[in-house]
Coordinates of C-alpha atoms in Angstrom, one line a residue:
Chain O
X109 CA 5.0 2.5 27.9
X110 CA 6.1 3.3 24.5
X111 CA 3.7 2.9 21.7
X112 CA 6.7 2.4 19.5
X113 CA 5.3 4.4 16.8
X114 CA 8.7 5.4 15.5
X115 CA 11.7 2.9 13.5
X116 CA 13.9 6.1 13.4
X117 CA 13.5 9.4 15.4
X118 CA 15.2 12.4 13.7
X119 CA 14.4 15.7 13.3
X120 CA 15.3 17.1 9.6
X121 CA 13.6 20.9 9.2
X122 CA 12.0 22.2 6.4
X123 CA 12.4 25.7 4.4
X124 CA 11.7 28.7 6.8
X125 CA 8.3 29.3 5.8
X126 CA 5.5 27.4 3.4
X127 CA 2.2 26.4 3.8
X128 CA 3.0 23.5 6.4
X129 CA 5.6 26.0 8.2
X130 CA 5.3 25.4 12.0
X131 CA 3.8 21.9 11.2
X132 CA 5.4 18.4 11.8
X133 CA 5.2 15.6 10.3
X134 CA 5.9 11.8 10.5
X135 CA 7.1 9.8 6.8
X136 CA 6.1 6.5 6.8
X137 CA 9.3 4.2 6.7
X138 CA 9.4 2.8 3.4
X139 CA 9.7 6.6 2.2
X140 CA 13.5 7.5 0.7
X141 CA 14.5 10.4 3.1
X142 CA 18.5 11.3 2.2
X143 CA 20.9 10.1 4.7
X144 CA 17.7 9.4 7.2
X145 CA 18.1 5.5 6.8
X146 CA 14.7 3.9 5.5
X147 CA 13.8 0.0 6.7
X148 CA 10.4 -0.6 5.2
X149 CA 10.0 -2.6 8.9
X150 CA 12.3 -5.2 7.3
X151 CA 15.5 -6.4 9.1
X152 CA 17.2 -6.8 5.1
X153 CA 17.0 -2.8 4.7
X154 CA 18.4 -2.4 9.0
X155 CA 20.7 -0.1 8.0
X156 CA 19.9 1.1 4.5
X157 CA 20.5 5.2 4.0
X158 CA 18.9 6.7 1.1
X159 CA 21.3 8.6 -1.3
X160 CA 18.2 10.9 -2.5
X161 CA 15.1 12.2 -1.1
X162 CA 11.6 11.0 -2.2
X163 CA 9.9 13.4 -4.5
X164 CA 7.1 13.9 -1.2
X165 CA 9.9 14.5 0.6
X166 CA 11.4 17.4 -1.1
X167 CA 7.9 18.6 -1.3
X168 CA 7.6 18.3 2.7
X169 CA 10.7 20.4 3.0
X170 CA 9.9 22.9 0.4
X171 CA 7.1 23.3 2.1
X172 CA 8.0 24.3 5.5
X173 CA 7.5 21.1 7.3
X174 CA 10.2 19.6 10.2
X175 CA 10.0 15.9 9.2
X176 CA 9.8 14.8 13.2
X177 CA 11.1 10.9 12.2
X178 CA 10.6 7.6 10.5
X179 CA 7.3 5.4 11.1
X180 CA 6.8 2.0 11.9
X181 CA 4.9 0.0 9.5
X182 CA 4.1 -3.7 8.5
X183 CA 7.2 -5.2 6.5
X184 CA 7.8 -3.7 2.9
X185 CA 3.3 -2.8 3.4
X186 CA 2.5 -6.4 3.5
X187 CA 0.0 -6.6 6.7
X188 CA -2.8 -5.0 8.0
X189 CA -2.2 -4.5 11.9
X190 CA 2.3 -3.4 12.0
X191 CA 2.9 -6.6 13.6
X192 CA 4.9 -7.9 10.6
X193 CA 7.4 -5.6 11.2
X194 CA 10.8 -6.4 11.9
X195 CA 11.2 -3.7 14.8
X196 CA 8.2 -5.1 16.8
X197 CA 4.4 -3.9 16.6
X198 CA 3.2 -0.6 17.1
X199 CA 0.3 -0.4 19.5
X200 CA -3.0 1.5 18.8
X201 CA -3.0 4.9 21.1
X202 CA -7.2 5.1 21.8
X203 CA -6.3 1.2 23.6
X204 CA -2.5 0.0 24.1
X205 CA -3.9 -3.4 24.3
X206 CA -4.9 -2.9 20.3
X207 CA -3.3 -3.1 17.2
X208 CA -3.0 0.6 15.2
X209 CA -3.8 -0.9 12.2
X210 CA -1.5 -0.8 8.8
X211 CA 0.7 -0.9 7.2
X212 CA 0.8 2.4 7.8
X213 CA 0.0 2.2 11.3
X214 CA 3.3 4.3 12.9
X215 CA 1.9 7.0 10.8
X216 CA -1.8 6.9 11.8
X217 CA -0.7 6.5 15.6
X218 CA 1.4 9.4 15.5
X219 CA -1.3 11.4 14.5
X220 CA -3.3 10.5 17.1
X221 CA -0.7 10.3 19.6
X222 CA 0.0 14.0 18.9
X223 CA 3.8 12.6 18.0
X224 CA 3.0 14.9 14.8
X225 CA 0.8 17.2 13.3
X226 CA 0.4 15.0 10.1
X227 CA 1.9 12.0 8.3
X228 CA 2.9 10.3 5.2
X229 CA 1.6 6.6 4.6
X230 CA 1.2 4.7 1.8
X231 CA -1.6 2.8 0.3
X232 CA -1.4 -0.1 -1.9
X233 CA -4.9 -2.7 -0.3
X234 CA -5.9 -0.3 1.7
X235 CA -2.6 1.0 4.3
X236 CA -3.3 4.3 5.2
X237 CA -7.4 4.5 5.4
X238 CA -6.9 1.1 7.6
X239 CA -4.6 2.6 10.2
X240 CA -6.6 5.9 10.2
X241 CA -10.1 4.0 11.1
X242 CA -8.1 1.9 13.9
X243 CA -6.4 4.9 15.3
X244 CA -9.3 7.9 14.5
X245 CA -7.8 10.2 12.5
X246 CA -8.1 11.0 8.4
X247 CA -6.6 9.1 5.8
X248 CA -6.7 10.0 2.2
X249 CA -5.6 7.2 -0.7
X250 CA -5.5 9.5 -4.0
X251 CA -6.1 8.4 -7.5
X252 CA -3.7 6.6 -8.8
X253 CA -0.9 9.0 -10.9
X254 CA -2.0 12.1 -8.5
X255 CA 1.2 11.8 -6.1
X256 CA 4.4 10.8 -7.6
X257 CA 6.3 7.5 -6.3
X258 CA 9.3 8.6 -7.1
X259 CA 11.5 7.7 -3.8
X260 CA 9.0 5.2 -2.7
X261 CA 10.5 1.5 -2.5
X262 CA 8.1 -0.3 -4.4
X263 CA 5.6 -3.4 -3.2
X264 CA 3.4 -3.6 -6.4
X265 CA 3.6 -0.7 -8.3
X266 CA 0.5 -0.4 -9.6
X267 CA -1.9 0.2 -6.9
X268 CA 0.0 2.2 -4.5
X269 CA 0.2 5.7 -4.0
X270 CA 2.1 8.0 -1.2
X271 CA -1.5 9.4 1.1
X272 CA -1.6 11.9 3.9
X273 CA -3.0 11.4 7.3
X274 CA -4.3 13.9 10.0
X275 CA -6.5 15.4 12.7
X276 CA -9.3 16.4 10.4
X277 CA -9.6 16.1 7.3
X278 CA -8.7 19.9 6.0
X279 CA -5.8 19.2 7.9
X280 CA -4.9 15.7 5.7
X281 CA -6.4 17.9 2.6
X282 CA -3.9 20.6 3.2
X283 CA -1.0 18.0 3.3
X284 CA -2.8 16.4 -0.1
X285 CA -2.5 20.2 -1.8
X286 CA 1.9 19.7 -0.5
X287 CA 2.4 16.0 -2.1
X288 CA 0.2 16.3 -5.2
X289 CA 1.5 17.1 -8.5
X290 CA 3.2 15.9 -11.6
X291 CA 6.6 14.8 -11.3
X292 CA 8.8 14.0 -14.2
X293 CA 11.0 11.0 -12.7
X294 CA 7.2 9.4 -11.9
X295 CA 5.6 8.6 -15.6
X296 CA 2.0 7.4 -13.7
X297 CA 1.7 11.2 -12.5
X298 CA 0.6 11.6 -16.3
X299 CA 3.7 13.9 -16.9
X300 CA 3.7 14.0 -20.4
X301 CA 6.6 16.4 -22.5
X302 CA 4.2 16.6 -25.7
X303 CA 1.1 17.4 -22.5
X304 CA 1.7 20.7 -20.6
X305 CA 2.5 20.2 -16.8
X306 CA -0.5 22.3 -16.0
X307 CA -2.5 19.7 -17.0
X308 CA -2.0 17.3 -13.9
X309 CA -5.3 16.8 -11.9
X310 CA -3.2 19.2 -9.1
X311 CA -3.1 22.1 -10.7
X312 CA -5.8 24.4 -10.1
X313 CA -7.0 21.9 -7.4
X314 CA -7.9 23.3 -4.0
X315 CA -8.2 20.4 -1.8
X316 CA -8.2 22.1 2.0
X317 CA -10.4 24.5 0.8
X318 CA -12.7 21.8 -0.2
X319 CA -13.7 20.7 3.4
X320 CA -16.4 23.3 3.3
X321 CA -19.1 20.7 5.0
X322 CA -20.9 20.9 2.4
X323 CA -23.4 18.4 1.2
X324 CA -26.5 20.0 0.3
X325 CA -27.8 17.9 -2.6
X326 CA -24.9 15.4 -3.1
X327 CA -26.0 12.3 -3.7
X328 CA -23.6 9.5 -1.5
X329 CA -24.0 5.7 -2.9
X330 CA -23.6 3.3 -0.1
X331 CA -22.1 0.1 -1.1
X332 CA -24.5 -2.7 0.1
X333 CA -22.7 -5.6 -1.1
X334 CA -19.7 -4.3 1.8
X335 CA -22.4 -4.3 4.7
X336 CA -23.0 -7.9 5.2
X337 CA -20.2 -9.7 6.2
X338 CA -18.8 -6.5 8.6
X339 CA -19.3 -6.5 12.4
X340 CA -23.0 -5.3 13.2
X341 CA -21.1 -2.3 16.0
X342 CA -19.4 -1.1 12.5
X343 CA -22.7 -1.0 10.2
X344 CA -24.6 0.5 13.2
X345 CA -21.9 3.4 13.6
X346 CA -21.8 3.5 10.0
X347 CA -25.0 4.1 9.0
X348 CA -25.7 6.3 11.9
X349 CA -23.3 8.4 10.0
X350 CA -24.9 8.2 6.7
X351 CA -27.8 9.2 8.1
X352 CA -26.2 12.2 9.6
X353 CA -25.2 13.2 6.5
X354 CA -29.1 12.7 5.0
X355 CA -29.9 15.2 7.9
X356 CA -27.3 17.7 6.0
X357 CA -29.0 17.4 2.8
X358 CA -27.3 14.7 1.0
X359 CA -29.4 12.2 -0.8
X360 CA -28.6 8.7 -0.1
X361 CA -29.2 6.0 -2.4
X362 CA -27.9 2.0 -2.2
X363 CA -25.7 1.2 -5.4
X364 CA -24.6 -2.7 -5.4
X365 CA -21.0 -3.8 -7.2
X366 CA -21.6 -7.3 -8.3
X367 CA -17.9 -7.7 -9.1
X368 CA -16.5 -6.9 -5.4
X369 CA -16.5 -10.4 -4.1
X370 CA -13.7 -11.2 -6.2
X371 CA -11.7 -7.8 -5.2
X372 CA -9.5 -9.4 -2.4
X373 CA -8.6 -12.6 -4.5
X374 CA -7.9 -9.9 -7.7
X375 CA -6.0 -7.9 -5.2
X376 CA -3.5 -10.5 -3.7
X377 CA -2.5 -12.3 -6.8
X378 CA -1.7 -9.0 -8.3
X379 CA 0.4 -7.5 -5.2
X380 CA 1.6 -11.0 -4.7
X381 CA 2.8 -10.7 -8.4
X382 CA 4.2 -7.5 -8.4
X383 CA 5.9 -7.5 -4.6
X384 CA 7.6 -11.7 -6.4
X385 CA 9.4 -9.3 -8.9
X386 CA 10.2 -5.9 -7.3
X387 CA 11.4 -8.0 -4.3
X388 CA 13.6 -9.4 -6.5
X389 CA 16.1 -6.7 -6.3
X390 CA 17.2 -7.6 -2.5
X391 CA 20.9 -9.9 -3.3
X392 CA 22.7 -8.7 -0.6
X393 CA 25.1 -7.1 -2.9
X394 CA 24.2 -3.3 -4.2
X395 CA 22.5 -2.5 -1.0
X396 CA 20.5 -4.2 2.3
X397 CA 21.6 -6.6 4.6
X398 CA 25.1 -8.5 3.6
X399 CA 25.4 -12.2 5.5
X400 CA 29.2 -12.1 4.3
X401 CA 28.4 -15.8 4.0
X402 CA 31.3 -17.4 0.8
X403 CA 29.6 -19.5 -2.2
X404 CA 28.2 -18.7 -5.4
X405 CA 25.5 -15.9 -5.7
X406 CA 22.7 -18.4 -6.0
X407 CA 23.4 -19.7 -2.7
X408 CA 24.5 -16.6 -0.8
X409 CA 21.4 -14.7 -2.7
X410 CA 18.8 -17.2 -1.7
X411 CA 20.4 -17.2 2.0
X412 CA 20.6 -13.6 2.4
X413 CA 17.0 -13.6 1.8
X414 CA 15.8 -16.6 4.0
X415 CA 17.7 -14.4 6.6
X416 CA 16.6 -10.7 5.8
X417 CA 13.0 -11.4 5.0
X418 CA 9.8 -12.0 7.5
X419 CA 7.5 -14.7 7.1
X420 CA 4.6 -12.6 5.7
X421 CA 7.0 -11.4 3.3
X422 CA 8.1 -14.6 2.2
X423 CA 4.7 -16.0 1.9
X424 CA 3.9 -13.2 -1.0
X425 CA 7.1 -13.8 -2.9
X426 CA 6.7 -17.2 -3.0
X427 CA 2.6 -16.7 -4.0
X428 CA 3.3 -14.2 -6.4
X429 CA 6.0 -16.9 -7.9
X430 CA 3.1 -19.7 -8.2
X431 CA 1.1 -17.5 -9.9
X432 CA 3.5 -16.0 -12.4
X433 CA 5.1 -19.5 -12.9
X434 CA 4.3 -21.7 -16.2
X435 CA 0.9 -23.2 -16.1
X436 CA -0.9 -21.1 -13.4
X437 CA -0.9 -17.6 -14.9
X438 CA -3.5 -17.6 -17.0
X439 CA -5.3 -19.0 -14.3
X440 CA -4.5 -16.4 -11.3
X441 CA -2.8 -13.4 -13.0
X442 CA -5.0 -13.5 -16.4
X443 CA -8.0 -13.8 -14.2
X444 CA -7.4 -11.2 -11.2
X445 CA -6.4 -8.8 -14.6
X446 CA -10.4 -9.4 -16.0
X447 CA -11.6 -9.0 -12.6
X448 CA -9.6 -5.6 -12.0
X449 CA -11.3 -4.6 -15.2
X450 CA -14.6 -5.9 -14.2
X451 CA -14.7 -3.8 -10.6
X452 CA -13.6 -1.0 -12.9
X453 CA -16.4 -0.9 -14.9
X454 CA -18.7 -1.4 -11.7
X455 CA -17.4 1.5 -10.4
X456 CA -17.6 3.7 -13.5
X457 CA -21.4 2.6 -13.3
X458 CA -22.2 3.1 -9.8
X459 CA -20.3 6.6 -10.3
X460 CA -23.6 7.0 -12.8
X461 CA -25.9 7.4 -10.3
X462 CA -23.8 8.5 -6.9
X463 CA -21.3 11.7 -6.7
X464 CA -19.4 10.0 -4.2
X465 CA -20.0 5.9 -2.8
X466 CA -19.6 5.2 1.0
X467 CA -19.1 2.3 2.9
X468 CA -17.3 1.5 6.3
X469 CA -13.1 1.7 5.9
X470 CA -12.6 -1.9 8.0
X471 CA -15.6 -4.0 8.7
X472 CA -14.2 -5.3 12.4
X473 CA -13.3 -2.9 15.0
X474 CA -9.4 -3.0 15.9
X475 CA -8.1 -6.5 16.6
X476 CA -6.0 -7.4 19.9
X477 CA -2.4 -7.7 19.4
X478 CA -1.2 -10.9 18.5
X479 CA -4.6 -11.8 17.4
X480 CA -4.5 -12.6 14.1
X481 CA -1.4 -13.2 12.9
X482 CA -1.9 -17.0 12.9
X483 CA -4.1 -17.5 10.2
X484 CA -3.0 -15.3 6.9
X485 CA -6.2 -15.7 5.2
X486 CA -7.9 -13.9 7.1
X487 CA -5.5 -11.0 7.9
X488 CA -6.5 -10.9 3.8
X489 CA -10.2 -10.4 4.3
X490 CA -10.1 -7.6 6.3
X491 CA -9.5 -5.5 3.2
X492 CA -12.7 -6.4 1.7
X493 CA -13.7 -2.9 1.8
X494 CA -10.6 -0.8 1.1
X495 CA -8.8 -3.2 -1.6
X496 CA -11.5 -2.4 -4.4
X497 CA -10.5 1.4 -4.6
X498 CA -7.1 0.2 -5.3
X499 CA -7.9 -2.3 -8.1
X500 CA -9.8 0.5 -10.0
X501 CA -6.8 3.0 -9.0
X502 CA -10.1 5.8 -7.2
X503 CA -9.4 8.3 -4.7
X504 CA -11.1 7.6 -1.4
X505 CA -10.8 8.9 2.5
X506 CA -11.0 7.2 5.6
X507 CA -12.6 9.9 8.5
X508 CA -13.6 9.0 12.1
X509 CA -17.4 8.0 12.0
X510 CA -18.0 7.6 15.6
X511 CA -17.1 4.6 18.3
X512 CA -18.5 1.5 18.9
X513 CA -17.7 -0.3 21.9
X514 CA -15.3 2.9 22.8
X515 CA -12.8 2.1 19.5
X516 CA -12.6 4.2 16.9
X517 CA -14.9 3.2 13.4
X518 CA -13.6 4.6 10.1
X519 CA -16.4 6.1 7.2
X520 CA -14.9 5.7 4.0
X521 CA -15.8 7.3 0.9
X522 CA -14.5 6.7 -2.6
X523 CA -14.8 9.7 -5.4
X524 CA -14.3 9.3 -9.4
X525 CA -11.1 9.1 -10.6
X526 CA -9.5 12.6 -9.5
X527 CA -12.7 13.5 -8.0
X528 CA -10.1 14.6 -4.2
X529 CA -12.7 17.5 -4.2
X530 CA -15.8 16.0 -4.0
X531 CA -14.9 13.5 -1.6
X532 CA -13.4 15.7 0.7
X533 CA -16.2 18.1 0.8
X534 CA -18.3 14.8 1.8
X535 CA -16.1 13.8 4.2
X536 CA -15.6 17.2 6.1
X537 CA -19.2 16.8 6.8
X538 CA -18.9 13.8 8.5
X539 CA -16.8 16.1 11.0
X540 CA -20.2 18.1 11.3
Chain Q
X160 CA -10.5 -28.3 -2.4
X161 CA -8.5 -26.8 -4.3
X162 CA -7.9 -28.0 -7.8
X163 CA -4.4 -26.8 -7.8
X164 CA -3.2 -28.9 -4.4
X165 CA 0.0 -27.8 -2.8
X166 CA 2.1 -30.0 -1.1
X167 CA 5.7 -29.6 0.6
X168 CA 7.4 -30.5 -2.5
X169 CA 5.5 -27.4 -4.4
X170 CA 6.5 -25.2 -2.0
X171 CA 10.2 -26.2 -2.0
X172 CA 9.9 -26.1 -6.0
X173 CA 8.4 -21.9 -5.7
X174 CA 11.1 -21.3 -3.2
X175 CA 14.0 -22.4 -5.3
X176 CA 12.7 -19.9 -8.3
X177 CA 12.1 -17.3 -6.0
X178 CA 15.6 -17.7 -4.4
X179 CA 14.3 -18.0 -1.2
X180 CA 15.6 -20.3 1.6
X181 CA 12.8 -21.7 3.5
X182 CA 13.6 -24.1 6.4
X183 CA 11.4 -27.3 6.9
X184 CA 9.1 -26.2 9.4
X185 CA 8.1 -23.2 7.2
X186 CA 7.8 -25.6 4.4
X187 CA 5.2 -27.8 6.2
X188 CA 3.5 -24.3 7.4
X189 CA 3.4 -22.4 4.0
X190 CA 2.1 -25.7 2.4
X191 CA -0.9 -25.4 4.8
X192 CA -1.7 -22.1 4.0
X193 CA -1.1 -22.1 0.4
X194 CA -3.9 -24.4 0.2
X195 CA -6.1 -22.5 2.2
X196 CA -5.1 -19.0 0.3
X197 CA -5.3 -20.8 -3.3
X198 CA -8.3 -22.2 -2.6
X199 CA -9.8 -18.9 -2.1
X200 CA -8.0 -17.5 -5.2
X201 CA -9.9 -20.3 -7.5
X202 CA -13.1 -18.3 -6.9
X203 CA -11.4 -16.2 -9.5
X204 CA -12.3 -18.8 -12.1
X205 CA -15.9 -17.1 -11.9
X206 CA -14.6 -14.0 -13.4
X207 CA -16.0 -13.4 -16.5
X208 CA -13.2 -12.3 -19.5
X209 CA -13.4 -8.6 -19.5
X210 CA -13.0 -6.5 -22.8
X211 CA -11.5 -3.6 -21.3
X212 CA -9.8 -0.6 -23.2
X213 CA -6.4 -0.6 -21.6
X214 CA -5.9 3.3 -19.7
X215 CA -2.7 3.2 -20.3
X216 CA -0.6 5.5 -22.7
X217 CA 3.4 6.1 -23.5
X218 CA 4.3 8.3 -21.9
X219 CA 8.2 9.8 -23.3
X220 CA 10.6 12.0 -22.3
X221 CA 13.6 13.2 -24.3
X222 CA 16.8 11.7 -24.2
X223 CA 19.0 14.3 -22.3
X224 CA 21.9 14.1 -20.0
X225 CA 20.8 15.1 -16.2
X226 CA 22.2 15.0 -12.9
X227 CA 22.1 12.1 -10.9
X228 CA 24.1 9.9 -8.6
X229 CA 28.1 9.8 -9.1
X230 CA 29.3 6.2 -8.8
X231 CA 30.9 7.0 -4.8
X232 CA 26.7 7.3 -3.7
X233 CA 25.2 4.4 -5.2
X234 CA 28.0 2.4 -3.8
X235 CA 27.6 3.7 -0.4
X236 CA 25.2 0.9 1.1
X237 CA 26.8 -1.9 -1.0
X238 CA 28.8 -4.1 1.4
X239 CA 31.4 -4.9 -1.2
X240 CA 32.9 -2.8 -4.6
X241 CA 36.4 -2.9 -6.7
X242 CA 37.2 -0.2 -8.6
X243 CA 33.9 1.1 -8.5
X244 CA 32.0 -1.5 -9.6
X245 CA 29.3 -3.4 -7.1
X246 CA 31.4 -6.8 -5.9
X247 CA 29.1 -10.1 -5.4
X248 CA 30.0 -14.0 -5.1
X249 CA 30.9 -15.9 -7.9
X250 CA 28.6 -16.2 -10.5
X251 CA 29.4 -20.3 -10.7

């Protein structure tokens, strides 16, 4: 049975040599690759072809890498499991019977499949350290500006960044050192004419060369507040983990973010918001799926979109609408905007007394497919964990942690801002 | 319950800014859920205001001619142009 991991298969090769020379990898589908058309798992971008390559993209190639196809993924990065994509669901390869997670989950399940070497997701709640736990492999979100976007089609701009799954996590690290850098057609990757380029985070970073194992005397901050509403096989793998790391020499203390229960209601106002006006751009006329139906563009616009959107998809526009729309914003945008700036400060705190902060990536263990699609809300609350990282635009990894009930549980650990090193040499001794 | 009730009318209202075609089952269906999902958004109201130093900077480049798509390739996945222009439905 196919997994159906892939939207598109198509081999494109890379330079002849590189670091990742010899390597494949799998690009997430919602990742410009020229004349390699990109869906985003929606039936409106069916037969969209890029004109240019993503910034990651010419990276990959420049690097030696045979780009082995386009993944799978929810629709535009709006889901947790790749069911809400137009080209069916992907299924988890550890169980068939499972979902792989997502949105990045064609990505994560080619990995584990052994489809590819590595992959590119993205990561805007939570997408690639969600489908890495489900599937057990290595998923790394980087701070926010790190990796340029440049070539991404946008879902809300300001908490998503391109992140690189694999195997282990050097292997994910050594794609991280590829993708990373400033970029000058991506403003967020702090490249600044009156700054010199050598000032980006990247340079002079080292980041597969940080999973040394490592630990001796780092101090890793477990999240309490995150333990008690997850499934009790997840905290017992989890902190079977933590404690492994103890044995290596890490000091383990319990840091608690009072702020964090309002991190999934912060979260989707503010990607509902952002995905209501970048989703804008889909008319049916400059690119994406064309109805040919006659009328004025009012009419044909709003058909074209009752036709090329899903329903998850259309749920967030129209959310992000309400609470953009006269009256309510002060009372969901204004708000979710004070509590992004409260879990920032949290974080910057609990950074005060922890070198890294730990905490399981999902608190369930991989749901069945078709499971829970039905009830929206709760789809939402499975990001408890991974959505706060987002909000205060951190670096964090998702690495296998062991199996509960023989499926795969994901150890996540969030580093300072730009702190890739640090978390990675924590998270390559989880591999110990 | 929600202080900020949504009923089918609401939902028809959103869709029409969003320029979004909903049919009526979805209508009764999203009204459901938006009540659930706003009700859990109003938990926001706890949020204390924040006084937060904005991270953000300009960030400029100069104003130079560059290479970047002729006309022909960004008109290559639009399903209609004249003359070289994008073509869409009348505007009225």
């Amino acid at each position: 049975m196919s997994l159906n991991i892939f939207v598109t298969e198509e081999t494109v090769a890379g330079d002849d040599d590189g670091p990742l020379a010899g390597k494949t990898v799998a690009v997430k589908d919602n990742i410009s690759t020229e004349g390699v058309r990109t869906t985003c798992g929606s039936a409106m971008l069916e037969e969209y072809v890029p004109p240019y390559d993503a910034t990651v993209v010419e990276r990959l190639k420049a690097s030696g890498a045979t780009i082995v196809g386009k993944t799978n993924m929810d629709e535009f990065g709006m889901g947790g499991t790749t069911e809400t994509s137009a080209f069916g669901p992907t299924k988890n390869p550890v169980d068939e019977s499972r979902v792989p997670g997502g949105s990045s989950g064609g990505s994560a399940a080619a990995v584990a499949a052994g489809e590819a070497d590595l992959a590119l997701g993205t990561d805007t709640g939570g997408s690639v350290r969600n489908p890495a736990a489900f599937c057990g492999v290595v998923g790394i979100k980087p701070t926010y500006g790190l990796v340029s976007r440049y070539g991404l089609v946008a879902y809300a701009n300001s908490l998503e960044q391109v992140g690189p799954i694999g195997s282990t996590v050097e292997d994910a690290a050594a794609l991280l050192d590829v993708i990373s850098g400033a970029d000058e057609r991506d403003a967020t990757t702090r490249f600044d004419q009156s700054a010199e380029m050598d000032a980006h985070p990247a340079e002079g970073s080292d980041y597969a060369a940080a999973a040394d194992g490592d630990v001796d005397g780092l101090t890793v901050g477990v999240i309490t507040d995150l333990l008690e509403g997850a499934d009790d096989r997840v905290v017992e793998t989890f902190e079977a983990a933590v404690s492994d790391l103890r044995a290596q020499g890490a000091d383990v203390v319990d840091v608690s973010l009072e702020s964090l229960e309002h991190a999934v209601q912060a979260y989707y106002v503010i990607a509902m918001s952002e995905a209501s006006s970048n989703l804008a751009r889909y008319d049916g006329v400059r690119y994406g799926l064309s109805t040919g139906k006659e009328g004025n563009w009012n009419d044909v616009y709003a058909d074209t979109r009752e036709e090329g959107f899903g329903a998850e998809v259309k749920r967030r526009i129209l959310l992000g609408t309400y609470a953009l729309s006269a009256g309510y914003h002060d009372k969901y945008y204004k708000k979710a905007q004070d509590a992004r700036a409260w879990i920032k400060q949290d974080f910057d705190e609990a950074f005060a007394e922890a070198d890294v902060l730990a905490t399981p990536t999902m608190p369930v263990l991989p749901p069945e497919l078709g499971e829970s699609l039905s009830d929206p809300l709760q789809l939402y609350l499975m990001d408890a964990n991974t959505v706060p990282v987002n909000l205060a635009n951190l670096p964090a990894i998702s690495v296998p942690a062991g199996e509960a009930d023989g499926l795969p549980v994901g150890l996540q650990l969030i580093g300072p801002k730009f702190g890739e090193e640090t978390m990675i040499r924590a998270a390559s001794a989880v591999e110990n | 319950m929600s202080d900020t009730p949504v009923d089918a009318e609401e939902v028809r209202h959103v869709a029409e800014l969003a320029r979004v075609n909903l049919d009526e089952d979805e209508v009764e269906e999203f009204a459901t859920q938006f009540a659930d999902i706003l009700d859990y958004f109003d938990a926001l109201d706890e949020v204390p205001e924040v006084d937060a130093e904005p991270d953000l900077v300009n960030v400029m480049r100069s104003d130079e001619v560059r290479d970047c798509l002729d006309q022909s390739e960004a008109l290559e996945n639009a399903s209609d142009a004249e003359d070289g222009f994008f073509k869409g439905p009348r505007v009225s």
